[in-house]
mmCIF file of C-alpha atoms in Angstrom:
data_model
loop_
_atom_site.group_PDB
_atom_site.id
_atom_site.type_symbol
_atom_site.label_atom_id
_atom_site.label_comp_id
_atom_site.label_asym_id
_atom_site.label_seq_id
_atom_site.Cartn_x
_atom_site.Cartn_y
_atom_site.Cartn_z
ATOM 1 C CA UNK A 1 0.024 -0.122 -0.187
ATOM 2 C CA UNK A 2 2.740 2.365 1.011
ATOM 3 C CA UNK A 3 4.570 1.524 -2.410
ATOM 4 C CA UNK A 4 1.549 2.460 -4.620
ATOM 5 C CA UNK A 5 0.965 6.064 -2.481
ATOM 6 C CA UNK A 6 4.924 6.536 -3.428
ATOM 7 C CA UNK A 7 4.597 5.534 -6.928
ATOM 8 C CA UNK A 8 1.375 7.935 -7.250
ATOM 9 C CA UNK A 9 3.378 10.844 -5.754
ATOM 10 C CA UNK A 10 6.138 10.414 -7.968
ATOM 11 C CA UNK A 11 4.019 10.253 -11.101
ATOM 12 C CA UNK A 12 2.221 13.532 -9.941
ATOM 13 C CA UNK A 13 5.443 15.326 -9.097
ATOM 14 C CA UNK A 14 6.603 13.984 -12.591
ATOM 15 C CA UNK A 15 3.772 15.377 -14.691
ATOM 16 C CA UNK A 16 4.087 18.906 -12.586
ATOM 17 C CA UNK A 17 7.594 19.170 -13.370
ATOM 18 C CA UNK A 18 6.887 18.284 -17.061
ATOM 19 C CA UNK A 19 4.161 21.112 -17.227
ATOM 20 C CA UNK A 20 6.567 23.417 -15.686
ATOM 21 C CA UNK A 21 9.515 22.694 -18.003
ATOM 22 C CA UNK A 22 6.851 23.175 -21.178
ATOM 23 C CA UNK A 23 5.436 26.572 -19.821
ATOM 24 C CA UNK A 24 9.091 27.671 -19.166
ATOM 25 C CA UNK A 25 10.102 26.438 -22.935
ATOM 26 C CA UNK A 26 7.124 28.188 -24.525
ATOM 27 C CA UNK A 27 8.013 31.554 -22.135
ATOM 28 C CA UNK A 28 11.516 31.533 -23.599
ATOM 29 C CA UNK A 29 10.289 31.300 -26.975
ATOM 30 C CA UNK A 30 10.315 34.473 -29.153
ATOM 31 C CA UNK A 31 6.817 35.848 -29.985
ATOM 32 C CA UNK A 32 6.274 35.850 -33.834
ATOM 33 C CA UNK A 33 5.694 39.092 -35.563
ATOM 34 C CA UNK A 34 2.452 40.659 -35.624
ATOM 35 C CA UNK A 35 0.308 39.220 -38.529
ATOM 36 C CA UNK A 36 -1.990 41.638 -40.525
ATOM 37 C CA UNK A 37 -5.131 40.194 -38.447
ATOM 38 C CA UNK A 38 -3.364 41.016 -35.166
ATOM 39 C CA UNK A 39 -2.830 44.633 -36.058
ATOM 40 C CA UNK A 40 -6.203 44.935 -37.744
ATOM 41 C CA UNK A 41 -7.415 43.723 -34.283
ATOM 42 C CA UNK A 42 -5.264 46.120 -32.078
ATOM 43 C CA UNK A 43 -6.688 49.091 -34.678
ATOM 44 C CA UNK A 44 -10.346 48.293 -33.967
ATOM 45 C CA UNK A 45 -12.118 51.532 -34.013
ATOM 46 C CA UNK A 46 -14.786 51.529 -31.221
ATOM 47 C CA UNK A 47 -17.735 54.262 -29.870
ATOM 48 C CA UNK A 48 -20.532 53.853 -27.619
ATOM 49 C CA UNK A 49 -23.875 55.993 -27.095
ATOM 50 C CA UNK A 50 -25.450 56.423 -24.077
ATOM 51 C CA UNK A 51 -28.946 55.483 -24.666
ATOM 52 C CA UNK A 52 -30.802 56.884 -21.825
ATOM 53 C CA UNK A 53 -29.029 60.488 -22.878
ATOM 54 C CA UNK A 54 -30.279 59.699 -26.392
ATOM 55 C CA UNK A 55 -33.866 58.910 -25.749
ATOM 56 C CA UNK A 56 -33.982 61.935 -23.084
ATOM 57 C CA UNK A 57 -32.481 64.272 -25.902
ATOM 58 C CA UNK A 58 -33.483 63.124 -29.259
ATOM 59 C CA UNK A 59 -36.762 65.405 -30.160
ATOM 60 C CA UNK A 60 -38.489 62.428 -32.013
ATOM 61 C CA UNK A 61 -37.914 60.198 -28.850
ATOM 62 C CA UNK A 62 -39.532 63.074 -26.710
ATOM 63 C CA UNK A 63 -42.436 63.679 -28.854
ATOM 64 C CA UNK A 64 -43.169 60.333 -29.293
ATOM 65 C CA UNK A 65 -42.852 59.587 -25.215
ATOM 66 C CA UNK A 66 -45.086 62.924 -24.808
ATOM 67 C CA UNK A 67 -47.676 61.696 -27.380
ATOM 68 C CA UNK A 68 -47.778 58.266 -25.437
ATOM 69 C CA UNK A 69 -48.319 59.802 -22.034
ATOM 70 C CA UNK A 70 -51.120 62.042 -23.553
ATOM 71 C CA UNK A 71 -52.651 59.040 -24.854
ATOM 72 C CA UNK A 72 -52.600 57.096 -21.729
ATOM 73 C CA UNK A 73 -53.763 59.899 -19.889
ATOM 74 C CA UNK A 74 -56.715 60.114 -22.161
ATOM 75 C CA UNK A 75 -57.335 56.507 -21.904
ATOM 76 C CA UNK A 76 -57.347 56.652 -17.879
ATOM 77 C CA UNK A 77 -59.837 59.469 -18.009
ATOM 78 C CA UNK A 78 -62.006 57.802 -20.357
ATOM 79 C CA UNK A 79 -62.147 54.627 -18.276
ATOM 80 C CA UNK A 80 -62.515 56.613 -15.029
ATOM 81 C CA UNK A 81 -65.453 58.601 -16.445
ATOM 82 C CA UNK A 82 -67.170 55.377 -17.519
ATOM 83 C CA UNK A 83 -66.082 53.362 -14.473
ATOM 84 C CA UNK A 84 -67.476 56.312 -12.230
ATOM 85 C CA UNK A 85 -70.991 56.404 -14.220
ATOM 86 C CA UNK A 86 -70.883 52.529 -14.113
ATOM 87 C CA UNK A 87 -70.333 52.754 -10.184
ATOM 88 C CA UNK A 88 -73.313 55.303 -9.766
ATOM 89 C CA UNK A 89 -75.625 52.830 -11.351
ATOM 90 C CA UNK A 90 -74.503 49.979 -9.483
ATOM 91 C CA UNK A 91 -75.197 52.230 -6.268
ATOM 92 C CA UNK A 92 -78.487 53.333 -7.793
ATOM 93 C CA UNK A 93 -79.785 49.907 -8.523
ATOM 94 C CA UNK A 94 -78.554 48.803 -4.831
ATOM 95 C CA UNK A 95 -80.981 51.696 -3.104
ATOM 96 C CA UNK A 96 -83.771 50.814 -5.478
ATOM 97 C CA UNK A 97 -83.527 47.215 -4.419
ATOM 98 C CA UNK A 98 -82.976 47.856 -0.860
ATOM 99 C CA UNK A 99 -86.197 50.215 -0.902
ATOM 100 C CA UNK A 100 -88.365 47.887 -2.981
ATOM 101 C CA UNK A 101 -88.676 50.385 -5.905
ATOM 102 C CA UNK A 102 -89.112 47.821 -8.764
ATOM 103 C CA UNK A 103 -92.544 46.815 -9.193
ATOM 104 C CA UNK A 104 -91.524 43.163 -10.189
ATOM 105 C CA UNK A 105 -88.708 40.876 -9.412
ATOM 106 C CA UNK A 106 -88.355 40.334 -13.069
ATOM 107 C CA UNK A 107 -87.804 44.248 -13.574
ATOM 108 C CA UNK A 108 -85.028 44.249 -10.950
ATOM 109 C CA UNK A 109 -83.519 41.297 -12.764
ATOM 110 C CA UNK A 110 -83.705 43.181 -16.270
ATOM 111 C CA UNK A 111 -81.841 46.252 -14.357
ATOM 112 C CA UNK A 112 -79.081 44.132 -12.730
ATOM 113 C CA UNK A 113 -78.434 42.328 -16.451
ATOM 114 C CA UNK A 114 -78.163 45.555 -17.834
ATOM 115 C CA UNK A 115 -75.338 46.985 -15.034
ATOM 116 C CA UNK A 116 -73.720 43.246 -15.653
ATOM 117 C CA UNK A 117 -73.581 44.023 -19.256
ATOM 118 C CA UNK A 118 -72.387 47.519 -18.743
ATOM 119 C CA UNK A 119 -69.495 45.987 -16.711
ATOM 120 C CA UNK A 120 -68.628 43.630 -19.345
ATOM 121 C CA UNK A 121 -68.543 46.204 -21.974
ATOM 122 C CA UNK A 122 -66.166 48.713 -19.762
ATOM 123 C CA UNK A 123 -63.761 45.499 -19.277
ATOM 124 C CA UNK A 124 -63.708 45.134 -23.191
ATOM 125 C CA UNK A 125 -63.262 48.772 -23.687
ATOM 126 C CA UNK A 126 -60.337 48.430 -21.058
ATOM 127 C CA UNK A 127 -58.721 45.652 -23.139
ATOM 128 C CA UNK A 128 -59.149 47.405 -26.445
ATOM 129 C CA UNK A 129 -57.689 50.619 -25.539
ATOM 130 C CA UNK A 130 -54.814 48.903 -23.711
ATOM 131 C CA UNK A 131 -54.050 46.673 -26.707
ATOM 132 C CA UNK A 132 -54.174 49.688 -28.986
ATOM 133 C CA UNK A 133 -51.603 51.630 -26.682
ATOM 134 C CA UNK A 134 -49.789 48.864 -26.801
ATOM 135 C CA UNK A 135 -49.411 48.209 -30.147
ATOM 136 C CA UNK A 136 -48.928 51.927 -30.844
ATOM 137 C CA UNK A 137 -45.997 52.056 -28.183
ATOM 138 C CA UNK A 138 -44.318 49.231 -30.151
ATOM 139 C CA UNK A 139 -44.868 50.821 -33.528
ATOM 140 C CA UNK A 140 -43.216 53.881 -32.183
ATOM 141 C CA UNK A 141 -40.103 51.747 -30.679
ATOM 142 C CA UNK A 142 -39.589 50.178 -34.198
ATOM 143 C CA UNK A 143 -39.706 53.666 -35.782
ATOM 144 C CA UNK A 144 -37.285 54.968 -33.136
ATOM 145 C CA UNK A 145 -34.845 52.305 -33.594
ATOM 146 C CA UNK A 146 -35.294 52.455 -37.318
ATOM 147 C CA UNK A 147 -34.408 56.214 -37.172
ATOM 148 C CA UNK A 148 -31.533 55.924 -34.979
ATOM 149 C CA UNK A 149 -30.027 52.798 -37.010
ATOM 150 C CA UNK A 150 -30.377 54.681 -40.233
ATOM 151 C CA UNK A 151 -28.733 57.882 -38.897
ATOM 152 C CA UNK A 152 -25.834 55.615 -37.457
ATOM 153 C CA UNK A 153 -25.340 53.911 -40.848
ATOM 154 C CA UNK A 154 -25.132 57.428 -42.658
ATOM 155 C CA UNK A 155 -23.007 58.704 -39.483
ATOM 156 C CA UNK A 156 -20.564 56.001 -39.817
ATOM 157 C CA UNK A 157 -19.899 56.261 -43.387
ATOM 158 C CA UNK A 158 -17.656 59.489 -42.624
ATOM 159 C CA UNK A 159 -16.451 58.127 -39.140
ATOM 160 C CA UNK A 160 -15.832 54.411 -39.878
ATOM 161 C CA UNK A 161 -16.308 52.854 -36.717
ATOM 162 C CA UNK A 162 -15.786 49.266 -36.440
ATOM 163 C CA UNK A 163 -18.299 48.988 -33.398
ATOM 164 C CA UNK A 164 -20.671 51.290 -31.896
ATOM 165 C CA UNK A 165 -22.028 49.885 -28.725
ATOM 166 C CA UNK A 166 -25.364 51.053 -27.129
ATOM 167 C CA UNK A 167 -24.415 52.067 -23.079
ATOM 168 C CA UNK A 168 -27.353 51.507 -21.056
ATOM 169 C CA UNK A 169 -27.313 51.934 -17.425
ATOM 170 C CA UNK A 170 -24.237 50.002 -16.062
ATOM 171 C CA UNK A 171 -23.622 47.628 -18.967
ATOM 172 C CA UNK A 172 -20.507 49.540 -19.856
ATOM 173 C CA UNK A 173 -18.507 49.535 -16.466
ATOM 174 C CA UNK A 174 -15.530 51.661 -17.767
ATOM 175 C CA UNK A 175 -15.076 53.405 -21.102
ATOM 176 C CA UNK A 176 -12.816 56.434 -21.946
ATOM 177 C CA UNK A 177 -14.815 59.598 -22.355
ATOM 178 C CA UNK A 178 -13.266 59.917 -25.826
ATOM 179 C CA UNK A 179 -15.051 56.969 -27.158
ATOM 180 C CA UNK A 180 -18.393 58.629 -26.340
ATOM 181 C CA UNK A 181 -20.236 59.692 -29.463
ATOM 182 C CA UNK A 182 -23.699 60.675 -27.577
ATOM 183 C CA UNK A 183 -23.688 64.173 -28.082
ATOM 184 C CA UNK A 184 -22.484 64.340 -31.632
ATOM 185 C CA UNK A 185 -25.241 61.683 -32.466
ATOM 186 C CA UNK A 186 -28.039 63.419 -30.615
ATOM 187 C CA UNK A 187 -27.182 66.480 -32.505
ATOM 188 C CA UNK A 188 -27.042 64.772 -36.027
ATOM 189 C CA UNK A 189 -30.516 63.096 -34.965
ATOM 190 C CA UNK A 190 -32.146 66.430 -33.771
ATOM 191 C CA UNK A 191 -30.797 68.249 -36.958
ATOM 192 C CA UNK A 192 -31.838 65.682 -39.390
ATOM 193 C CA UNK A 193 -35.377 65.733 -37.571
ATOM 194 C CA UNK A 194 -35.820 69.278 -37.690
ATOM 195 C CA UNK A 195 -35.255 68.991 -41.502
ATOM 196 C CA UNK A 196 -37.661 66.336 -41.744
ATOM 197 C CA UNK A 197 -40.192 68.132 -39.782
ATOM 198 C CA UNK A 198 -40.431 71.184 -41.957
#
């Protein structure tokens, strides 16, 4: 048993020495001259755009956001008004039932059925308005993305970046300010937007 342990330890030591010797041999070799691919990778031209700043300062984005806020407020106001009217109907129905105002049970059931139908219509209206608002928001996001991408393709024809990154929150932990082209992009987008709006 002791002989087996000794043999295993000796084999492990020999393996470690072999790897150490290979590592030393590789370190002592002369590095090959830079190939064109290595040189090209070293000259990679990169920039980034702060997306939060872009969305807050690009006039088209601001307009779309304000339009959506206004439409959302209008939707909530419409639903609120209809909800209040329905609640008033329900309260009136409850009072009438408590005071035995309805001449027949059938008349009370008809009124209750009308109120339930109004509730269902309000729920369908809310769902339809939410779906319409969501579809419009998605359409706006596509238009905004297309606008920015189209601009960046044109912008990059004269600037020649290999890679333009989007910085959102903390997804770029560290980047030189010289790589930040946000202001240039915002200015270019706003200039183009003003010309298109005329």
